[in-house]
């Protein structure tokens, strides 16, 4: 009898909790409209066991791009600003960099040359900035930098420039038992230092571009060293390769903002059952940056055509987001 | 008032549930002794928030080897038997294999030559057996094989030859919020086909030796193809490299059975805080196989010396396990 009473009370409690989850607005920074409602409808349908679109918890895999999808990537992705400062720091022990491009331009603050850098130079800078004799030391290096570094036009810490509506979406999905992976063209080691805490995503759910590593024994202790050598470029089809290898399941939802995300979107979209593919379109000149096809980082050209063709969701930042950054939250909210 | 009553009832319920978890024997197939008690003591201490050894849930990462740790690996690891049969199947379209070693020996059933194979030949066989034009087709191939294939001396399906005490340990750890990864020298794609279901470990927590993959578009659909080319050998220091790259945290517990697991054990052991490192020693000639240093697969020589030196736990299969396989369970249990 005692147990029955327990159970009845527990059932009531669970029902009232579930009701709250169903009626609560998890996306308060999103304006009402087709984008917001399509997100909510997708989540509700695939998490409802009575719906034909239902997806089991273990298959609720979602992949998010990072730069330009979860935080600002203009005028350059944050990791590039970090790499520039890191190269300056490391140059103390690398005298030859003074005469060698692309390092020379960074050390001299030669912005015209820096602006002319292409993928090859950018990669060379990142490879050298992120190589380290003990990978365990790297998080501290990145976090020390993040504490003082500021975005060049916003004059705010980079970690302030995450998109509040996306933080709400990450939380909304997690509350509904989706497992979120960040699958970024940015380097894994840079994201790991801060993304877990900022986004609430464990390190083992962060996937990115990787450098070669090796194990060595230093003073009897096993140490992993990261070399200045590219191992895997996690962009375009590289994202598909990583997802297949590391996750082993097709995502049921993908969120990105550039052509670099298109292949993983098409890959996810080719799966059976309900799929939700969404692009963020940077339409907001005032609150963020206005860019799509004519930009160095975050080009969106082919992707937007595919989105229209396949009826994917496209976020219009200007119209779909009430606020862009957490610091714009008002107390009345 | 109503809410208070709820809460009081709920608290009672939770306390009684917790009590059951604390007193229940999760390891009924393990004989009482130092090994069993050291496992239980470790789990209890690191999951108790009042204990100085407490480990937060997100850091409770455990890695298990597979072959010889979770299931039988003698006289050959199961994936080798699969590979032999797969090579026979694929040879229908590969006439040149009839004249080419190591394939020739397999096609002719030349057991003497097969027995003389070393790592190089074994690898070549696996690479060719596991390459496929669409990775999504592979699970079916493996599972079809597992349905009919039998272990050469036990005359039972390979999936019957998992270790019941280890299944109990996996469950015990999961109940206590440990996140278990399988980190195996065996190939990722072979394990993925069955390990999730057999061990209750999701595909994204299985790490293994990988072959190169590429994305291609077939009839407008993105397809991942697996090439007969080694990408990463997940053995010895390769296990450390994978753990650092894919998980990004040092395991707090490692279970293995061979020298191939030693590096990941040393890596985990080098971390701060409580660590539990455990070797399975194959001492049971009657119920399983007796082997350690003089064997082709699963050599345990350096590891056992390190275990003694560092006071790691060593399971003596013969004495520590009441039963070895699930089919030995009796109804009275």
Coordinates of C-alpha atoms in Angstrom, one line a residue, chain A:
Chain A
X1 CA 0.0 0.0 0.0
X2 CA 2.8 2.3 1.0
X3 CA 4.5 1.6 -2.3
X4 CA 1.3 2.3 -4.3
X5 CA 1.0 5.7 -2.7
X6 CA 4.6 6.4 -3.6
X7 CA 3.9 5.4 -7.2
X8 CA 0.8 7.5 -7.5
X9 CA 2.5 10.6 -6.1
X10 CA 5.5 10.0 -8.4
X11 CA 3.4 9.6 -11.4
X12 CA 1.7 12.9 -10.7
X13 CA 5.0 14.6 -10.2
X14 CA 6.4 13.2 -13.5
X15 CA 3.3 14.3 -15.4
X16 CA 3.5 17.8 -14.0
X17 CA 7.3 17.9 -14.9
X18 CA 6.5 16.7 -18.4
X19 CA 3.8 19.2 -18.9
X20 CA 6.2 22.0 -18.0
X21 CA 8.7 20.7 -20.5
X22 CA 6.1 20.7 -23.2
X23 CA 4.7 24.2 -22.6
X24 CA 7.8 26.1 -21.6
X25 CA 9.4 28.3 -24.2
X26 CA 13.0 27.1 -24.5
X27 CA 13.8 29.5 -27.3
X28 CA 12.9 33.0 -25.8
X29 CA 15.5 34.8 -28.0
X30 CA 13.9 33.5 -31.2
X31 CA 11.1 35.5 -32.8
X32 CA 7.9 33.7 -33.5
X33 CA 7.8 32.6 -37.1
X34 CA 8.3 29.6 -39.4
X35 CA 11.9 29.0 -38.3
X36 CA 11.2 28.8 -34.6
X37 CA 8.0 26.7 -35.2
X38 CA 9.8 24.3 -37.5
X39 CA 12.4 23.7 -34.8
X40 CA 9.8 23.1 -32.1
X41 CA 7.7 20.9 -34.4
X42 CA 10.7 18.8 -35.3
X43 CA 11.7 18.3 -31.7
X44 CA 8.2 17.5 -30.6
X45 CA 7.5 15.0 -33.4
X46 CA 10.7 13.0 -33.1
X47 CA 10.6 12.8 -29.3
X48 CA 6.9 11.7 -29.2
X49 CA 6.8 7.9 -29.1
X50 CA 3.3 8.0 -30.6
X51 CA 4.4 10.0 -33.6
X52 CA 5.4 8.1 -36.8
X53 CA 8.5 10.3 -37.0
X54 CA 9.7 9.2 -33.5
X55 CA 13.5 8.7 -33.1
X56 CA 15.0 6.6 -30.3
X57 CA 17.2 8.5 -27.9
X58 CA 20.4 6.7 -29.0
X59 CA 19.8 7.9 -32.5
X60 CA 19.2 11.5 -31.7
X61 CA 22.6 12.7 -32.9
X62 CA 22.9 16.3 -33.8
X63 CA 26.0 18.0 -35.3
X64 CA 26.7 21.7 -35.1
X65 CA 29.3 23.7 -36.9
X66 CA 31.1 26.1 -34.6
X67 CA 32.6 29.3 -36.2
X68 CA 29.8 31.4 -37.6
X69 CA 27.2 29.0 -36.3
X70 CA 27.7 29.1 -32.5
X71 CA 29.8 32.3 -32.3
X72 CA 31.2 35.1 -34.4
X73 CA 33.7 34.3 -37.1
X74 CA 34.3 37.7 -38.6
X75 CA 36.5 39.5 -39.5
X76 CA 38.5 36.3 -38.8
X77 CA 37.7 33.1 -36.9
X78 CA 38.8 33.5 -33.3
X79 CA 41.4 30.8 -33.5
X80 CA 43.3 32.9 -36.1
X81 CA 43.6 35.8 -33.6
X82 CA 44.8 33.3 -31.0
X83 CA 47.3 31.9 -33.5
X84 CA 48.8 35.3 -34.3
X85 CA 49.4 36.1 -30.7
X86 CA 50.8 32.6 -30.1
X87 CA 53.2 32.9 -33.0
X88 CA 54.5 36.1 -31.5
X89 CA 55.0 34.4 -28.2
X90 CA 56.7 31.3 -29.7
X91 CA 58.9 33.5 -32.0
X92 CA 61.1 34.3 -29.0
X93 CA 62.6 30.8 -29.5
X94 CA 62.3 30.9 -33.3
X95 CA 64.6 33.6 -34.6
X96 CA 64.3 32.5 -38.2
X97 CA 60.6 33.4 -38.2
X98 CA 61.6 37.0 -38.4
X99 CA 62.6 36.5 -42.0
X100 CA 60.2 33.8 -43.0
X101 CA 56.6 34.3 -44.2
X102 CA 53.9 34.0 -43.1
X103 CA 55.4 34.5 -39.7
X104 CA 57.3 37.7 -40.7
X105 CA 54.1 39.5 -41.4
X106 CA 52.6 38.6 -38.1
X107 CA 55.7 39.6 -36.1
X108 CA 55.8 42.9 -38.0
X109 CA 52.1 43.6 -37.7
X110 CA 52.0 43.8 -41.5
X111 CA 48.2 43.8 -41.9
X112 CA 48.3 44.2 -45.7
X113 CA 50.2 40.9 -46.0
X114 CA 48.2 39.2 -43.3
X115 CA 45.0 40.2 -45.2
X116 CA 46.4 38.5 -48.3
X117 CA 46.9 35.2 -46.6
X118 CA 45.1 32.2 -48.2
X119 CA 44.3 28.8 -46.8
X120 CA 47.9 27.6 -47.1
X121 CA 49.3 30.4 -45.0
X122 CA 46.5 30.3 -42.4
X123 CA 47.1 26.6 -42.0
X124 CA 50.8 27.0 -41.6
X125 CA 50.2 29.6 -38.8
X126 CA 47.7 27.4 -37.0
X127 CA 49.9 24.3 -37.3
X128 CA 52.7 26.1 -35.7
X129 CA 50.6 27.9 -33.1
X130 CA 49.0 24.7 -31.9
X131 CA 51.9 22.3 -31.8
X132 CA 53.1 21.7 -28.3
X133 CA 55.4 19.4 -26.4
X134 CA 52.7 18.2 -24.0
X135 CA 49.1 18.5 -25.1
X136 CA 48.0 18.9 -21.4
X137 CA 49.6 22.3 -21.3
X138 CA 47.5 23.7 -24.2
X139 CA 44.2 24.4 -22.4
X140 CA 45.9 26.8 -20.0
X141 CA 47.6 28.6 -22.9
X142 CA 44.3 29.1 -24.7
X143 CA 42.3 30.1 -21.6
X144 CA 45.0 32.6 -20.5
X145 CA 44.7 34.2 -23.9
X146 CA 40.9 34.2 -23.8
X147 CA 40.9 36.0 -20.4
X148 CA 42.5 39.2 -21.9
X149 CA 42.0 39.0 -25.7
X150 CA 39.2 41.2 -27.2
X151 CA 37.4 41.1 -30.5
X152 CA 38.7 43.9 -32.7
X153 CA 35.4 45.7 -33.4
X154 CA 33.2 44.6 -30.5
X155 CA 35.9 45.2 -28.0
X156 CA 34.6 42.4 -25.9
X157 CA 36.0 39.0 -24.9
X158 CA 35.5 36.4 -27.7
X159 CA 33.5 34.2 -25.3
X160 CA 30.9 37.0 -25.0
X161 CA 30.3 36.7 -28.7
X162 CA 28.4 33.4 -28.7
X163 CA 24.9 33.5 -30.1
X164 CA 22.3 33.4 -27.3
X165 CA 19.6 31.9 -29.5
X166 CA 22.0 29.0 -30.3
X167 CA 22.8 28.5 -26.6
X168 CA 19.0 28.1 -26.1
X169 CA 18.8 25.7 -29.0
X170 CA 21.6 23.5 -27.6
X171 CA 19.9 23.4 -24.2
X172 CA 16.5 22.7 -25.7
X173 CA 17.9 19.8 -27.7
X174 CA 19.8 18.4 -24.7
X175 CA 16.7 18.6 -22.5
X176 CA 15.0 16.5 -25.2
X177 CA 17.8 13.8 -25.0
X178 CA 19.6 14.8 -28.3
X179 CA 23.3 14.1 -28.2
X180 CA 25.1 17.1 -29.6
X181 CA 28.4 17.0 -31.4
X182 CA 30.3 20.0 -32.5
X183 CA 31.8 19.2 -35.9
X184 CA 34.0 22.1 -36.8
X185 CA 36.6 23.0 -39.4
X186 CA 38.4 24.7 -36.6
X187 CA 41.1 22.9 -34.7
X188 CA 40.0 20.4 -32.1
X189 CA 42.6 21.5 -29.5
X190 CA 41.5 25.1 -29.6
X191 CA 37.8 24.3 -29.1
X192 CA 38.4 21.8 -26.3
X193 CA 39.9 24.5 -24.1
X194 CA 36.7 26.5 -23.8
X195 CA 33.8 24.9 -25.7
X196 CA 32.8 22.4 -23.0
X197 CA 32.2 25.0 -20.5
X198 CA 30.7 27.7 -22.8
X199 CA 28.3 25.4 -24.6
X200 CA 27.8 22.6 -22.1
X201 CA 29.2 20.0 -24.5
X202 CA 31.7 17.4 -23.1
X203 CA 35.1 17.2 -24.7
X204 CA 34.4 13.8 -26.2
X205 CA 31.6 15.4 -28.3
X206 CA 33.8 17.9 -29.9
X207 CA 35.2 17.0 -33.3
X208 CA 37.6 19.3 -35.4
X209 CA 40.6 19.5 -37.6
X210 CA 43.4 17.5 -36.0
X211 CA 47.2 17.7 -36.0
X212 CA 49.4 14.6 -35.8
X213 CA 50.2 13.5 -32.3
X214 CA 52.7 11.1 -30.9
X215 CA 53.3 9.5 -27.5
X216 CA 56.6 9.8 -25.8
X217 CA 58.0 9.1 -22.3
X218 CA 59.4 12.1 -20.5
X219 CA 60.9 11.4 -17.0
X220 CA 59.0 8.1 -16.9
X221 CA 55.7 9.8 -17.6
X222 CA 53.7 9.2 -20.8
X223 CA 53.2 12.4 -22.6
X224 CA 51.3 13.2 -25.9
X225 CA 53.0 15.7 -28.1
X226 CA 51.3 17.6 -30.9
X227 CA 53.3 18.1 -34.1
X228 CA 53.0 21.0 -36.6
X229 CA 51.6 18.6 -39.2
X230 CA 48.1 18.3 -40.4
X231 CA 46.4 15.0 -39.8
X232 CA 42.7 15.6 -40.8
X233 CA 41.1 18.6 -42.3
X234 CA 37.6 18.6 -40.8
X235 CA 35.9 20.6 -43.4
X236 CA 33.5 19.8 -46.3
X237 CA 33.7 16.0 -46.9
X238 CA 36.2 15.8 -43.9
X239 CA 33.2 16.4 -41.7
X240 CA 31.4 13.4 -43.2
X241 CA 34.6 11.2 -42.7
X242 CA 34.8 12.3 -39.0
X243 CA 31.2 11.7 -38.3
X244 CA 31.3 8.2 -39.8
X245 CA 34.5 7.3 -38.0
X246 CA 33.9 8.9 -34.6
X247 CA 30.1 8.7 -34.2
X248 CA 29.2 5.9 -36.5
X249 CA 25.6 7.2 -37.0
X250 CA 24.1 9.6 -39.4
X251 CA 23.0 12.8 -37.6
X252 CA 19.3 13.4 -37.6
X253 CA 19.8 17.2 -37.3
X254 CA 22.6 19.4 -38.6
X255 CA 23.1 23.1 -38.1
X256 CA 25.7 25.1 -40.0
X257 CA 26.4 28.4 -41.8
X258 CA 28.7 27.8 -44.7
X259 CA 29.4 25.6 -47.8
X260 CA 31.9 23.8 -45.5
X261 CA 28.9 22.3 -43.7
X262 CA 27.1 21.3 -46.9
X263 CA 28.5 17.8 -47.2
X264 CA 27.6 16.8 -43.7
X265 CA 24.1 18.2 -44.3
X266 CA 23.7 16.1 -47.4
X267 CA 25.1 13.1 -45.6
X268 CA 22.6 13.5 -42.7
X269 CA 19.8 14.3 -45.2
X270 CA 20.4 11.0 -47.1
X271 CA 19.4 9.1 -44.0
X272 CA 16.1 7.4 -43.5
X273 CA 13.4 9.0 -41.3
X274 CA 12.9 12.5 -40.2
X275 CA 15.8 15.0 -40.7
X276 CA 16.2 18.6 -39.8
X277 CA 18.8 20.6 -41.7
X278 CA 19.3 24.3 -40.9
X279 CA 21.5 27.0 -42.1
X280 CA 22.2 30.3 -40.3
X281 CA 22.3 33.2 -42.8
X282 CA 24.3 36.2 -41.6
X283 CA 21.9 38.9 -42.6
X284 CA 22.4 41.3 -39.7
X285 CA 24.7 44.1 -40.5
X286 CA 23.9 46.1 -37.4
X287 CA 24.2 43.5 -34.7
X288 CA 26.7 41.2 -36.3
X289 CA 28.1 41.0 -39.8
X290 CA 26.5 40.8 -43.3
X291 CA 28.1 38.1 -45.4
X292 CA 27.5 35.1 -47.5
X293 CA 29.2 34.4 -50.8
X294 CA 31.8 37.1 -50.9
X295 CA 33.8 36.4 -47.8
X296 CA 37.1 34.7 -46.9
X297 CA 35.7 32.7 -44.0
X298 CA 32.2 31.2 -43.9
X299 CA 31.3 31.3 -47.6
X300 CA 27.7 30.4 -48.2
X301 CA 27.0 30.0 -51.9
X302 CA 26.2 26.4 -52.9
X303 CA 24.7 25.6 -49.6
X304 CA 21.9 28.2 -49.9
X305 CA 20.9 26.8 -53.3
X306 CA 20.8 23.3 -51.8
X307 CA 18.8 24.5 -48.8
X308 CA 16.1 25.9 -51.1
X309 CA 16.1 22.9 -53.3
X310 CA 15.7 20.5 -50.4
X311 CA 13.4 22.7 -48.3
X312 CA 15.9 23.0 -45.5
X313 CA 15.4 25.6 -42.8
X314 CA 17.3 28.9 -43.1
X315 CA 17.6 31.3 -40.2
X316 CA 17.5 34.9 -41.1
X317 CA 19.6 36.3 -38.3
X318 CA 18.2 39.8 -38.6
X319 CA 14.5 38.8 -38.5
X320 CA 14.6 35.5 -36.6
X321 CA 16.6 36.5 -33.6
X322 CA 15.4 38.9 -30.9
X323 CA 18.9 39.3 -29.5
X324 CA 22.2 37.9 -30.8
X325 CA 24.5 37.8 -27.7
X326 CA 24.0 36.9 -24.1
X327 CA 25.0 40.4 -23.0
X328 CA 21.9 41.8 -24.8
X329 CA 19.6 40.0 -22.4
X330 CA 17.4 42.3 -20.4
X331 CA 16.4 41.8 -16.8
X332 CA 12.7 41.9 -17.7
X333 CA 13.1 38.7 -19.7

